[in-house]
GROMACS .gro file of C-alpha atoms in nm:
model
  222
    1UNK     CA    1  -1.280   0.689   0.000
    2UNK     CA    2  -0.947   0.557  -0.129
    3UNK     CA    3  -0.760   0.843   0.038
    4UNK     CA    4  -0.936   0.777   0.370
    5UNK     CA    5  -0.946   0.397   0.384
    6UNK     CA    6  -0.620   0.306   0.208
    7UNK     CA    7  -0.373   0.461   0.457
    8UNK     CA    8  -0.575   0.335   0.755
    9UNK     CA    9  -0.554  -0.022   0.627
   10UNK     CA   10  -0.177   0.010   0.583
   11UNK     CA   11  -0.139   0.134   0.942
   12UNK     CA   12  -0.355  -0.151   1.075
   13UNK     CA   13  -0.159  -0.410   0.880
   14UNK     CA   14   0.188  -0.302   0.991
   15UNK     CA   15   0.078  -0.271   1.355
   16UNK     CA   16  -0.067  -0.623   1.361
   17UNK     CA   17   0.273  -0.780   1.282
   18UNK     CA   18   0.473  -0.545   1.505
   19UNK     CA   19   0.575  -0.820   1.749
   20UNK     CA   20   0.772  -1.023   1.492
   21UNK     CA   21   1.124  -0.962   1.365
   22UNK     CA   22   1.166  -0.767   1.042
   23UNK     CA   23   1.353  -1.021   0.825
   24UNK     CA   24   1.188  -1.290   0.618
   25UNK     CA   25   1.288  -1.602   0.823
   26UNK     CA   26   1.102  -1.459   1.122
   27UNK     CA   27   0.807  -1.362   0.906
   28UNK     CA   28   0.777  -1.715   0.771
   29UNK     CA   29   0.813  -1.861   1.119
   30UNK     CA   30   0.542  -1.623   1.240
   31UNK     CA   31   0.310  -1.749   0.970
   32UNK     CA   32   0.371  -2.105   1.086
   33UNK     CA   33   0.277  -2.006   1.442
   34UNK     CA   34  -0.003  -1.757   1.370
   35UNK     CA   35  -0.121  -1.808   1.010
   36UNK     CA   36  -0.448  -1.620   1.051
   37UNK     CA   37  -0.282  -1.322   1.215
   38UNK     CA   38  -0.012  -1.291   0.948
   39UNK     CA   39  -0.260  -1.343   0.666
   40UNK     CA   40  -0.474  -1.061   0.805
   41UNK     CA   41  -0.169  -0.836   0.846
   42UNK     CA   42  -0.038  -0.883   0.494
   43UNK     CA   43  -0.389  -0.873   0.350
   44UNK     CA   44  -0.464  -0.538   0.514
   45UNK     CA   45  -0.142  -0.383   0.387
   46UNK     CA   46  -0.195  -0.518   0.034
   47UNK     CA   47  -0.553  -0.391   0.027
   48UNK     CA   48  -0.438  -0.052   0.153
   49UNK     CA   49  -0.174  -0.012  -0.118
   50UNK     CA   50  -0.424  -0.118  -0.385
   51UNK     CA   51  -0.689   0.127  -0.263
   52UNK     CA   52  -0.434   0.407  -0.278
   53UNK     CA   53  -0.407   0.377  -0.657
   54UNK     CA   54  -0.719   0.588  -0.733
   55UNK     CA   55  -0.629   0.813  -0.439
   56UNK     CA   56  -0.289   0.890  -0.589
   57UNK     CA   57  -0.454   0.958  -0.924
   58UNK     CA   58  -0.688   1.207  -0.756
   59UNK     CA   59  -0.402   1.379  -0.571
   60UNK     CA   60  -0.196   1.402  -0.890
   61UNK     CA   61  -0.494   1.556  -1.067
   62UNK     CA   62  -0.521   1.823  -0.799
   63UNK     CA   63  -0.149   1.896  -0.823
   64UNK     CA   64  -0.171   1.915  -1.203
   65UNK     CA   65  -0.398   2.216  -1.182
   66UNK     CA   66  -0.093   2.426  -1.088
   67UNK     CA   67   0.217   2.206  -1.128
   68UNK     CA   68   0.162   1.984  -1.428
   69UNK     CA   69   0.514   1.845  -1.465
   70UNK     CA   70   0.552   1.757  -1.098
   71UNK     CA   71   0.206   1.599  -1.098
   72UNK     CA   72   0.291   1.387  -1.401
   73UNK     CA   73   0.621   1.258  -1.269
   74UNK     CA   74   0.520   1.224  -0.905
   75UNK     CA   75   0.190   1.055  -0.985
   76UNK     CA   76   0.343   0.818  -1.237
   77UNK     CA   77   0.624   0.709  -1.006
   78UNK     CA   78   0.388   0.666  -0.711
   79UNK     CA   79   0.151   0.451  -0.917
   80UNK     CA   80   0.438   0.239  -1.049
   81UNK     CA   81   0.561   0.195  -0.693
   82UNK     CA   82   0.217   0.076  -0.581
   83UNK     CA   83   0.212  -0.172  -0.871
   84UNK     CA   84   0.549  -0.305  -0.753
   85UNK     CA   85   0.408  -0.349  -0.404
   86UNK     CA   86   0.122  -0.553  -0.552
   87UNK     CA   87   0.383  -0.779  -0.713
   88UNK     CA   88   0.563  -0.816  -0.380
   89UNK     CA   89   0.232  -0.907  -0.215
   90UNK     CA   90   0.190  -1.193  -0.461
   91UNK     CA   91   0.536  -1.327  -0.373
   92UNK     CA   92   0.451  -1.295  -0.003
   93UNK     CA   93   0.136  -1.500  -0.054
   94UNK     CA   94   0.324  -1.774  -0.240
   95UNK     CA   95   0.591  -1.789   0.031
   96UNK     CA   96   0.327  -1.830   0.300
   97UNK     CA   97   0.164  -2.111   0.104
   98UNK     CA   98   0.502  -2.283   0.091
   99UNK     CA   99   0.508  -2.269   0.471
  100UNK     CA  100   0.162  -2.425   0.483
  101UNK     CA  101   0.254  -2.700   0.237
  102UNK     CA  102   0.624  -2.769   0.303
  103UNK     CA  103   0.701  -2.616   0.643
  104UNK     CA  104   0.884  -2.303   0.750
  105UNK     CA  105   1.232  -2.453   0.711
  106UNK     CA  106   1.196  -2.550   0.347
  107UNK     CA  107   1.009  -2.227   0.266
  108UNK     CA  108   1.288  -2.023   0.424
  109UNK     CA  109   1.553  -2.211   0.223
  110UNK     CA  110   1.363  -2.158  -0.102
  111UNK     CA  111   1.311  -1.788  -0.036
  112UNK     CA  112   1.675  -1.741   0.064
  113UNK     CA  113   1.792  -1.915  -0.251
  114UNK     CA  114   1.584  -1.694  -0.479
  115UNK     CA  115   1.607  -1.367  -0.288
  116UNK     CA  116   1.731  -1.090  -0.512
  117UNK     CA  117   1.650  -1.273  -0.834
  118UNK     CA  118   1.589  -1.028  -1.118
  119UNK     CA  119   1.237  -0.948  -1.227
  120UNK     CA  120   1.097  -0.664  -1.435
  121UNK     CA  121   0.943  -0.514  -1.121
  122UNK     CA  122   1.288  -0.487  -0.963
  123UNK     CA  123   1.339  -0.178  -1.176
  124UNK     CA  124   1.056  -0.007  -0.989
  125UNK     CA  125   1.217  -0.019  -0.645
  126UNK     CA  126   1.331   0.343  -0.678
  127UNK     CA  127   0.979   0.444  -0.778
  128UNK     CA  128   0.840   0.291  -0.458
  129UNK     CA  129   1.039   0.544  -0.255
  130UNK     CA  130   1.086   0.836  -0.492
  131UNK     CA  131   0.724   0.860  -0.601
  132UNK     CA  132   0.604   0.973  -0.258
  133UNK     CA  133   0.880   1.231  -0.226
  134UNK     CA  134   0.821   1.384  -0.567
  135UNK     CA  135   0.443   1.380  -0.528
  136UNK     CA  136   0.476   1.545  -0.187
  137UNK     CA  137   0.700   1.815  -0.335
  138UNK     CA  138   0.448   1.880  -0.609
  139UNK     CA  139   0.155   1.885  -0.366
  140UNK     CA  140   0.334   2.147  -0.154
  141UNK     CA  141   0.435   2.360  -0.452
  142UNK     CA  142   0.078   2.345  -0.586
  143UNK     CA  143  -0.073   2.442  -0.251
  144UNK     CA  144  -0.266   2.116  -0.223
  145UNK     CA  145  -0.087   2.020   0.100
  146UNK     CA  146   0.074   2.241   0.362
  147UNK     CA  147   0.439   2.188   0.460
  148UNK     CA  148   0.364   1.956   0.753
  149UNK     CA  149   0.134   1.727   0.556
  150UNK     CA  150   0.370   1.735   0.257
  151UNK     CA  151   0.653   1.612   0.480
  152UNK     CA  152   0.418   1.346   0.618
  153UNK     CA  153   0.341   1.230   0.264
  154UNK     CA  154   0.711   1.217   0.177
  155UNK     CA  155   0.762   1.000   0.486
  156UNK     CA  156   0.582   0.726   0.293
  157UNK     CA  157   0.921   0.662   0.132
  158UNK     CA  158   1.039   0.519   0.465
  159UNK     CA  159   0.819   0.212   0.423
  160UNK     CA  160   1.049  -0.090   0.364
  161UNK     CA  161   1.025  -0.240   0.017
  162UNK     CA  162   1.056  -0.594  -0.109
  163UNK     CA  163   0.903  -0.924  -0.004
  164UNK     CA  164   0.824  -1.054   0.344
  165UNK     CA  165   0.915  -0.736   0.526
  166UNK     CA  166   0.809  -0.702   0.887
  167UNK     CA  167   0.738  -0.387   1.082
  168UNK     CA  168   0.997  -0.134   1.195
  169UNK     CA  169   0.972   0.211   1.348
  170UNK     CA  170   1.014   0.342   0.994
  171UNK     CA  171   0.716   0.136   0.880
  172UNK     CA  172   0.492   0.292   1.143
  173UNK     CA  173   0.623   0.643   1.069
  174UNK     CA  174   0.560   0.594   0.697
  175UNK     CA  175   0.208   0.455   0.745
  176UNK     CA  176   0.108   0.723   0.995
  177UNK     CA  177   0.255   0.988   0.765
  178UNK     CA  178   0.032   0.870   0.481
  179UNK     CA  179  -0.267   0.895   0.714
  180UNK     CA  180  -0.175   1.248   0.823
  181UNK     CA  181  -0.130   1.360   0.463
  182UNK     CA  182  -0.411   1.181   0.282
  183UNK     CA  183  -0.701   1.117   0.519
  184UNK     CA  184  -0.783   1.489   0.569
  185UNK     CA  185  -0.758   1.539   0.193
  186UNK     CA  186  -1.005   1.257   0.135
  187UNK     CA  187  -1.243   1.404   0.392
  188UNK     CA  188  -1.214   1.745   0.225
  189UNK     CA  189  -1.296   1.598  -0.115
  190UNK     CA  190  -1.598   1.426   0.036
  191UNK     CA  191  -1.712   1.748   0.201
  192UNK     CA  192  -1.649   1.988  -0.087
  193UNK     CA  193  -1.724   1.768  -0.385
  194UNK     CA  194  -2.061   1.708  -0.551
  195UNK     CA  195  -2.308   1.519  -0.333
  196UNK     CA  196  -2.503   1.245  -0.510
  197UNK     CA  197  -2.857   1.168  -0.402
  198UNK     CA  198  -2.907   0.912  -0.126
  199UNK     CA  199  -3.073   0.671  -0.367
  200UNK     CA  200  -2.771   0.692  -0.597
  201UNK     CA  201  -2.532   0.622  -0.310
  202UNK     CA  202  -2.739   0.324  -0.195
  203UNK     CA  203  -2.747   0.184  -0.548
  204UNK     CA  204  -2.372   0.221  -0.585
  205UNK     CA  205  -2.307   0.050  -0.251
  206UNK     CA  206  -2.528  -0.244  -0.346
  207UNK     CA  207  -2.361  -0.267  -0.686
  208UNK     CA  208  -2.012  -0.265  -0.531
  209UNK     CA  209  -2.112  -0.538  -0.284
  210UNK     CA  210  -2.267  -0.754  -0.556
  211UNK     CA  211  -1.975  -0.711  -0.795
  212UNK     CA  212  -1.726  -0.767  -0.512
  213UNK     CA  213  -1.889  -1.094  -0.407
  214UNK     CA  214  -1.906  -1.211  -0.769
  215UNK     CA  215  -1.538  -1.128  -0.824
  216UNK     CA  216  -1.436  -1.319  -0.510
  217UNK     CA  217  -1.634  -1.625  -0.619
  218UNK     CA  218  -1.493  -1.615  -0.972
  219UNK     CA  219  -1.143  -1.567  -0.838
  220UNK     CA  220  -1.171  -1.864  -0.602
  221UNK     CA  221  -1.303  -2.076  -0.888
  222UNK     CA  222  -0.975  -2.014  -1.068
   0.00000   0.00000   0.00000
């Protein structure tokens, strides 16, 4: 499910904010004008990247059956890159709350003054891009993905990195590439893998819903 849903959410999120300029002042101004729209956009992208974590682990496991070293390095870098994107999503959220509390002008000044400040996650910027390329190379060498879908997976490296990034042509290419590479793989795993009984599936769905609601409530309680 992670391989199917994750890339689709990323595509939806980047398309929603297509109309606004790429750089952070325009993104903050867009949140002032359309807070719900921008919150949905950034939320979809963040959820998509997070859901891809188990999907990347599954893909790396498939690659490891024939290309262990490439699977180890590609999978590790891709996971670290997704963790860095989760960090960026937190900064995005804080910046948008500054707009809500202090206005777009002050939020823009604060972001501009701190842009580029060092953080431990800054060291993972190369992993954000390189992980997809190396994992795609390993998936092709292991026969998990054909050449076209391997190139599509590597195109994930074209997704802009950092905080408060809008949508570019490269963003759309990267997101669609992830869909082309990963969604069919997820469907194939669903089709070819073990099929649990209907009662088991229903129980798992109910458990996920219950745990999800409880986690949201606990999170909102602080």
